[in-house]
mmCIF file of C-alpha atoms and ligand atoms in Angstrom:
data_model
loop_
_atom_site.group_PDB
_atom_site.id
_atom_site.type_symbol
_atom_site.label_atom_id
_atom_site.label_comp_id
_atom_site.label_asym_id
_atom_site.label_seq_id
_atom_site.Cartn_x
_atom_site.Cartn_y
_atom_site.Cartn_z
ATOM 1 C CA MET A 97 -159.896 -199.217 -161.783
ATOM 2 C CA GLU A 98 -156.743 -197.982 -163.395
ATOM 3 C CA ARG A 99 -156.172 -199.696 -166.971
ATOM 4 C CA ILE A 100 -152.682 -200.883 -166.747
ATOM 5 C CA ALA A 101 -150.871 -202.449 -169.256
ATOM 6 C CA LEU A 102 -147.273 -204.368 -169.378
ATOM 7 C CA PHE A 103 -145.185 -204.161 -172.603
ATOM 8 C CA PRO A 104 -142.537 -206.893 -172.078
ATOM 9 C CA GLY A 105 -139.429 -207.486 -174.249
ATOM 10 C CA SER A 106 -136.004 -207.295 -174.235
ATOM 11 C CA PHE A 107 -135.596 -203.998 -175.906
ATOM 12 C CA ASP A 108 -131.863 -204.798 -176.652
ATOM 13 C CA PRO A 109 -131.771 -201.899 -177.932
ATOM 14 C CA ILE A 110 -135.318 -200.330 -177.808
ATOM 15 C CA THR A 111 -136.101 -199.861 -181.674
ATOM 16 C CA ARG A 112 -138.730 -197.183 -183.455
ATOM 17 C CA GLY A 113 -141.184 -200.695 -183.634
ATOM 18 C CA HIS A 114 -141.178 -200.624 -179.647
ATOM 19 C CA GLU A 115 -141.409 -197.057 -179.347
ATOM 20 C CA SER A 116 -144.470 -196.852 -182.039
ATOM 21 C CA ILE A 117 -146.338 -199.536 -180.317
ATOM 22 C CA VAL A 118 -145.938 -197.641 -176.817
ATOM 23 C CA ARG A 119 -147.044 -194.524 -178.440
ATOM 24 C CA ARG A 120 -149.951 -196.030 -180.119
ATOM 25 C CA ALA A 121 -150.972 -197.746 -176.893
ATOM 26 C CA LEU A 122 -151.068 -194.557 -174.828
ATOM 27 C CA PRO A 123 -154.445 -193.620 -175.425
ATOM 28 C CA LEU A 124 -156.086 -197.035 -174.746
ATOM 29 C CA PHE A 125 -154.520 -197.121 -171.031
ATOM 30 C CA ASP A 126 -153.954 -195.145 -168.072
ATOM 31 C CA LYS A 127 -150.493 -196.553 -167.229
ATOM 32 C CA ILE A 128 -147.859 -198.620 -169.569
ATOM 33 C CA ILE A 129 -145.400 -200.531 -167.535
ATOM 34 C CA VAL A 130 -142.320 -201.344 -170.070
ATOM 35 C CA ALA A 131 -140.994 -204.208 -168.604
ATOM 36 C CA ILE A 132 -137.232 -205.208 -169.541
ATOM 37 C CA GLY A 133 -137.031 -208.798 -168.917
ATOM 38 C CA VAL A 134 -133.953 -210.555 -168.012
ATOM 39 C CA ASN A 135 -133.125 -213.758 -168.783
ATOM 40 C CA GLU A 136 -130.397 -215.397 -166.799
ATOM 41 C CA GLU A 137 -129.471 -217.854 -169.373
ATOM 42 C CA LYS A 138 -128.709 -215.367 -172.425
ATOM 43 C CA LYS A 139 -126.510 -212.535 -172.258
ATOM 44 C CA SER A 140 -127.529 -209.401 -173.803
ATOM 45 C CA PHE A 141 -125.832 -207.091 -176.225
ATOM 46 C CA PHE A 142 -126.214 -203.992 -174.082
ATOM 47 C CA PRO A 143 -125.875 -203.766 -170.370
ATOM 48 C CA LEU A 144 -129.565 -203.479 -168.423
ATOM 49 C CA GLU A 145 -128.809 -200.083 -166.970
ATOM 50 C CA LYS A 146 -128.655 -198.593 -170.498
ATOM 51 C CA ARG A 147 -131.303 -200.240 -171.895
ATOM 52 C CA LYS A 148 -133.564 -199.018 -169.155
ATOM 53 C CA ALA A 149 -132.193 -195.672 -169.319
ATOM 54 C CA TRP A 150 -132.665 -195.311 -173.079
ATOM 55 C CA ILE A 151 -136.492 -196.424 -172.623
ATOM 56 C CA GLU A 152 -136.782 -193.659 -169.858
ATOM 57 C CA THR A 153 -135.359 -190.943 -172.203
ATOM 58 C CA VAL A 154 -137.673 -191.737 -175.092
ATOM 59 C CA PHE A 155 -141.007 -191.689 -172.616
ATOM 60 C CA ALA A 156 -139.594 -188.810 -170.245
ATOM 61 C CA SER A 157 -142.522 -186.933 -171.349
ATOM 62 C CA ALA A 158 -145.123 -189.253 -171.275
ATOM 63 C CA GLY A 159 -146.134 -189.418 -167.494
ATOM 64 C CA GLN A 160 -148.053 -192.334 -167.951
ATOM 65 C CA VAL A 161 -144.759 -194.571 -169.007
ATOM 66 C CA GLU A 162 -142.976 -196.382 -166.587
ATOM 67 C CA VAL A 163 -139.609 -198.647 -166.869
ATOM 68 C CA VAL A 164 -138.922 -201.851 -164.762
ATOM 69 C CA THR A 165 -136.585 -204.908 -164.841
ATOM 70 C CA TYR A 166 -137.535 -208.398 -164.195
ATOM 71 C CA THR A 167 -136.595 -212.091 -164.108
ATOM 72 C CA GLY A 168 -138.811 -214.839 -164.197
ATOM 73 C CA LEU A 169 -142.204 -215.335 -165.470
ATOM 74 C CA THR A 170 -144.113 -212.273 -166.746
ATOM 75 C CA VAL A 171 -147.359 -213.742 -165.252
ATOM 76 C CA HIS A 172 -145.760 -213.273 -161.829
ATOM 77 C CA LEU A 173 -144.707 -209.730 -162.540
ATOM 78 C CA CYS A 174 -148.304 -208.778 -163.931
ATOM 79 C CA ARG A 175 -149.724 -210.216 -160.301
ATOM 80 C CA GLU A 176 -147.040 -208.116 -158.533
ATOM 81 C CA LEU A 177 -147.936 -205.076 -160.210
ATOM 82 C CA ASN A 178 -151.280 -205.483 -160.297
ATOM 83 C CA VAL A 179 -151.749 -205.291 -164.249
ATOM 84 C CA GLY A 180 -154.801 -206.324 -166.085
ATOM 85 C CA PHE A 181 -153.467 -206.122 -169.632
ATOM 86 C CA ILE A 182 -150.313 -207.222 -171.671
ATOM 87 C CA LEU A 183 -149.424 -205.244 -174.729
ATOM 88 C CA ARG A 184 -147.487 -206.977 -177.432
ATOM 89 C CA GLY A 185 -146.672 -205.703 -181.058
ATOM 90 C CA LEU A 186 -147.340 -208.191 -184.279
ATOM 91 C CA ARG A 187 -145.431 -207.519 -187.544
ATOM 92 C CA THR A 188 -145.575 -211.126 -189.350
ATOM 93 C CA SER A 189 -147.191 -214.670 -189.446
ATOM 94 C CA ALA A 190 -144.531 -215.618 -187.468
ATOM 95 C CA ASP A 191 -144.915 -213.007 -184.599
ATOM 96 C CA PHE A 192 -148.383 -214.356 -184.534
ATOM 97 C CA GLU A 193 -147.602 -218.013 -184.068
ATOM 98 C CA PHE A 194 -144.932 -217.178 -181.345
ATOM 99 C CA GLU A 195 -147.044 -214.743 -179.532
ATOM 100 C CA ARG A 196 -150.356 -217.014 -179.825
ATOM 101 C CA SER A 197 -148.696 -219.767 -177.801
ATOM 102 C CA ILE A 198 -146.990 -217.251 -175.124
ATOM 103 C CA GLY A 199 -150.562 -215.384 -175.070
ATOM 104 C CA GLN A 200 -152.596 -218.636 -174.649
ATOM 105 C CA MET A 201 -150.070 -219.930 -171.835
ATOM 106 C CA ASN A 202 -150.399 -216.735 -169.889
ATOM 107 C CA LYS A 203 -154.256 -216.726 -170.017
ATOM 108 C CA LYS A 204 -153.885 -220.309 -168.556
ATOM 109 C CA MET A 205 -151.955 -219.296 -165.658
ATOM 110 C CA LEU A 206 -153.592 -215.997 -165.221
ATOM 111 C CA PRO A 207 -157.112 -215.704 -166.600
ATOM 112 C CA GLY A 208 -157.774 -212.346 -165.421
ATOM 113 C CA VAL A 209 -155.191 -210.793 -167.559
ATOM 114 C CA GLU A 210 -155.766 -210.120 -171.407
ATOM 115 C CA THR A 211 -152.959 -209.743 -174.127
ATOM 116 C CA VAL A 212 -153.550 -206.828 -176.526
ATOM 117 C CA PHE A 213 -152.008 -206.982 -179.659
ATOM 118 C CA LEU A 214 -151.545 -203.681 -181.960
ATOM 119 C CA LEU A 215 -150.206 -204.049 -185.508
ATOM 120 C CA THR A 216 -146.883 -202.973 -186.682
ATOM 121 C CA THR A 217 -147.327 -199.840 -188.813
ATOM 122 C CA PRO A 218 -145.770 -200.964 -192.419
ATOM 123 C CA GLU A 219 -142.859 -198.863 -192.102
ATOM 124 C CA TYR A 220 -141.450 -200.865 -189.188
ATOM 125 C CA THR A 221 -142.589 -204.362 -190.253
ATOM 126 C CA ALA A 222 -139.127 -205.147 -191.092
ATOM 127 C CA LEU A 223 -137.673 -203.937 -187.776
ATOM 128 C CA ASN A 224 -135.978 -206.101 -185.053
ATOM 129 C CA SER A 225 -133.493 -205.276 -182.431
ATOM 130 C CA HIS A 226 -131.518 -208.187 -183.782
ATOM 131 C CA ILE A 227 -131.002 -206.219 -186.899
ATOM 132 C CA VAL A 228 -130.176 -203.230 -185.053
ATOM 133 C CA ARG A 229 -127.348 -204.955 -183.106
ATOM 134 C CA ASP A 230 -125.870 -206.378 -186.377
ATOM 135 C CA ILE A 231 -125.614 -202.826 -187.809
ATOM 136 C CA ILE A 232 -124.250 -201.348 -184.734
ATOM 137 C CA ARG A 233 -121.783 -204.335 -184.277
ATOM 138 C CA HIS A 234 -120.505 -203.813 -187.889
ATOM 139 C CA GLY A 235 -120.016 -199.891 -187.502
ATOM 140 C CA GLY A 236 -123.145 -199.444 -189.616
ATOM 141 C CA ASP A 237 -125.755 -196.201 -189.061
ATOM 142 C CA ALA A 238 -128.694 -197.574 -186.992
ATOM 143 C CA SER A 239 -129.852 -193.800 -185.932
ATOM 144 C CA SER A 240 -133.039 -194.005 -188.436
ATOM 145 C CA PHE A 241 -134.290 -197.504 -186.600
ATOM 146 C CA ILE A 242 -133.662 -195.867 -182.842
ATOM 147 C CA PRO A 243 -135.992 -193.401 -181.300
ATOM 148 C CA VAL A 244 -134.867 -189.781 -181.593
ATOM 149 C CA GLY A 245 -132.873 -188.861 -178.549
ATOM 150 C CA VAL A 246 -131.081 -192.452 -177.850
ATOM 151 C CA HIS A 247 -127.626 -191.992 -178.924
ATOM 152 C CA ILE A 248 -125.735 -195.384 -178.833
ATOM 153 C CA ASP A 249 -122.079 -195.190 -178.566
HETATM 154 P P1 ADP B 353 -137.074 -207.855 -180.862
HETATM 155 O O1 ADP B 353 -138.321 -208.779 -181.338
HETATM 156 O O2 ADP B 353 -137.292 -206.505 -181.883
HETATM 157 O O3 ADP B 353 -135.994 -208.354 -180.433
HETATM 158 P P2 ADP B 353 -138.597 -207.479 -177.838
HETATM 159 O O4 ADP B 353 -138.285 -209.258 -178.070
HETATM 160 O O5 ADP B 353 -137.979 -207.019 -177.232
HETATM 161 O O6 ADP B 353 -137.990 -207.369 -179.396
HETATM 162 O O7 ADP B 353 -140.140 -207.424 -178.385
HETATM 163 C C1 ADP B 353 -141.085 -206.807 -177.455
HETATM 164 C C2 ADP B 353 -142.414 -206.583 -178.281
HETATM 165 O O8 ADP B 353 -142.094 -205.770 -179.336
HETATM 166 C C3 ADP B 353 -142.816 -207.834 -179.016
HETATM 167 O O9 ADP B 353 -144.346 -208.037 -178.603
HETATM 168 C C4 ADP B 353 -142.487 -207.572 -180.380
HETATM 169 O O10 ADP B 353 -143.451 -208.149 -181.236
HETATM 170 C C5 ADP B 353 -142.834 -206.070 -180.118
HETATM 171 N N1 ADP B 353 -142.130 -205.518 -181.521
HETATM 172 C C6 ADP B 353 -140.760 -205.663 -181.796
HETATM 173 N N2 ADP B 353 -140.087 -204.786 -182.889
HETATM 174 C C7 ADP B 353 -141.399 -204.587 -183.191
HETATM 175 C C8 ADP B 353 -141.795 -203.738 -184.402
HETATM 176 N N3 ADP B 353 -140.800 -203.179 -185.282
HETATM 177 N N4 ADP B 353 -143.048 -203.257 -184.849
HETATM 178 C C9 ADP B 353 -144.008 -203.857 -183.720
HETATM 179 N N5 ADP B 353 -143.740 -204.511 -182.617
HETATM 180 C C10 ADP B 353 -142.558 -204.664 -182.389
#
């Protein structure tokens, strides 16, 4: 059976931290589906189509990576796409507490799916999309925080 992992997030925008998690997870899975979650109650900073196109550019040469968008529960998407694993990145103890509760709730709802965590590499521990958005919003240079090949105008 194919080992398929779903990497859900808002990717608003994708950062080098996200990219690193996916690249390091590639040897573990046959396929990784990057799933951009759309929260209907929260407006994103970048449009969905741009966020998707940027991720597709980053992984254009990685045949095992697909990008999808979704609304609703991650476990419903897992069932629909028949994935066995949810991939998440851990930066800090705050991430751990947040992820623990989501991971345990997902396990209750869909016991056949395992959440797999990769620790962030030290250079990306402080990096998150929120900081990148702030830098861009205020006219700073965020290029060293976003993947090579992604051009945010
Ligand atoms: P963010 O927290 O940057 O807004 P998302 O909500 O899109 O990102 O998170 C998607 C997943 O990516 C989460 O598991 C999150 O922990 C992980 N992630 C985000 N930034 C990093 C990073 N710098 N290093 C490792 N994992 C990260």
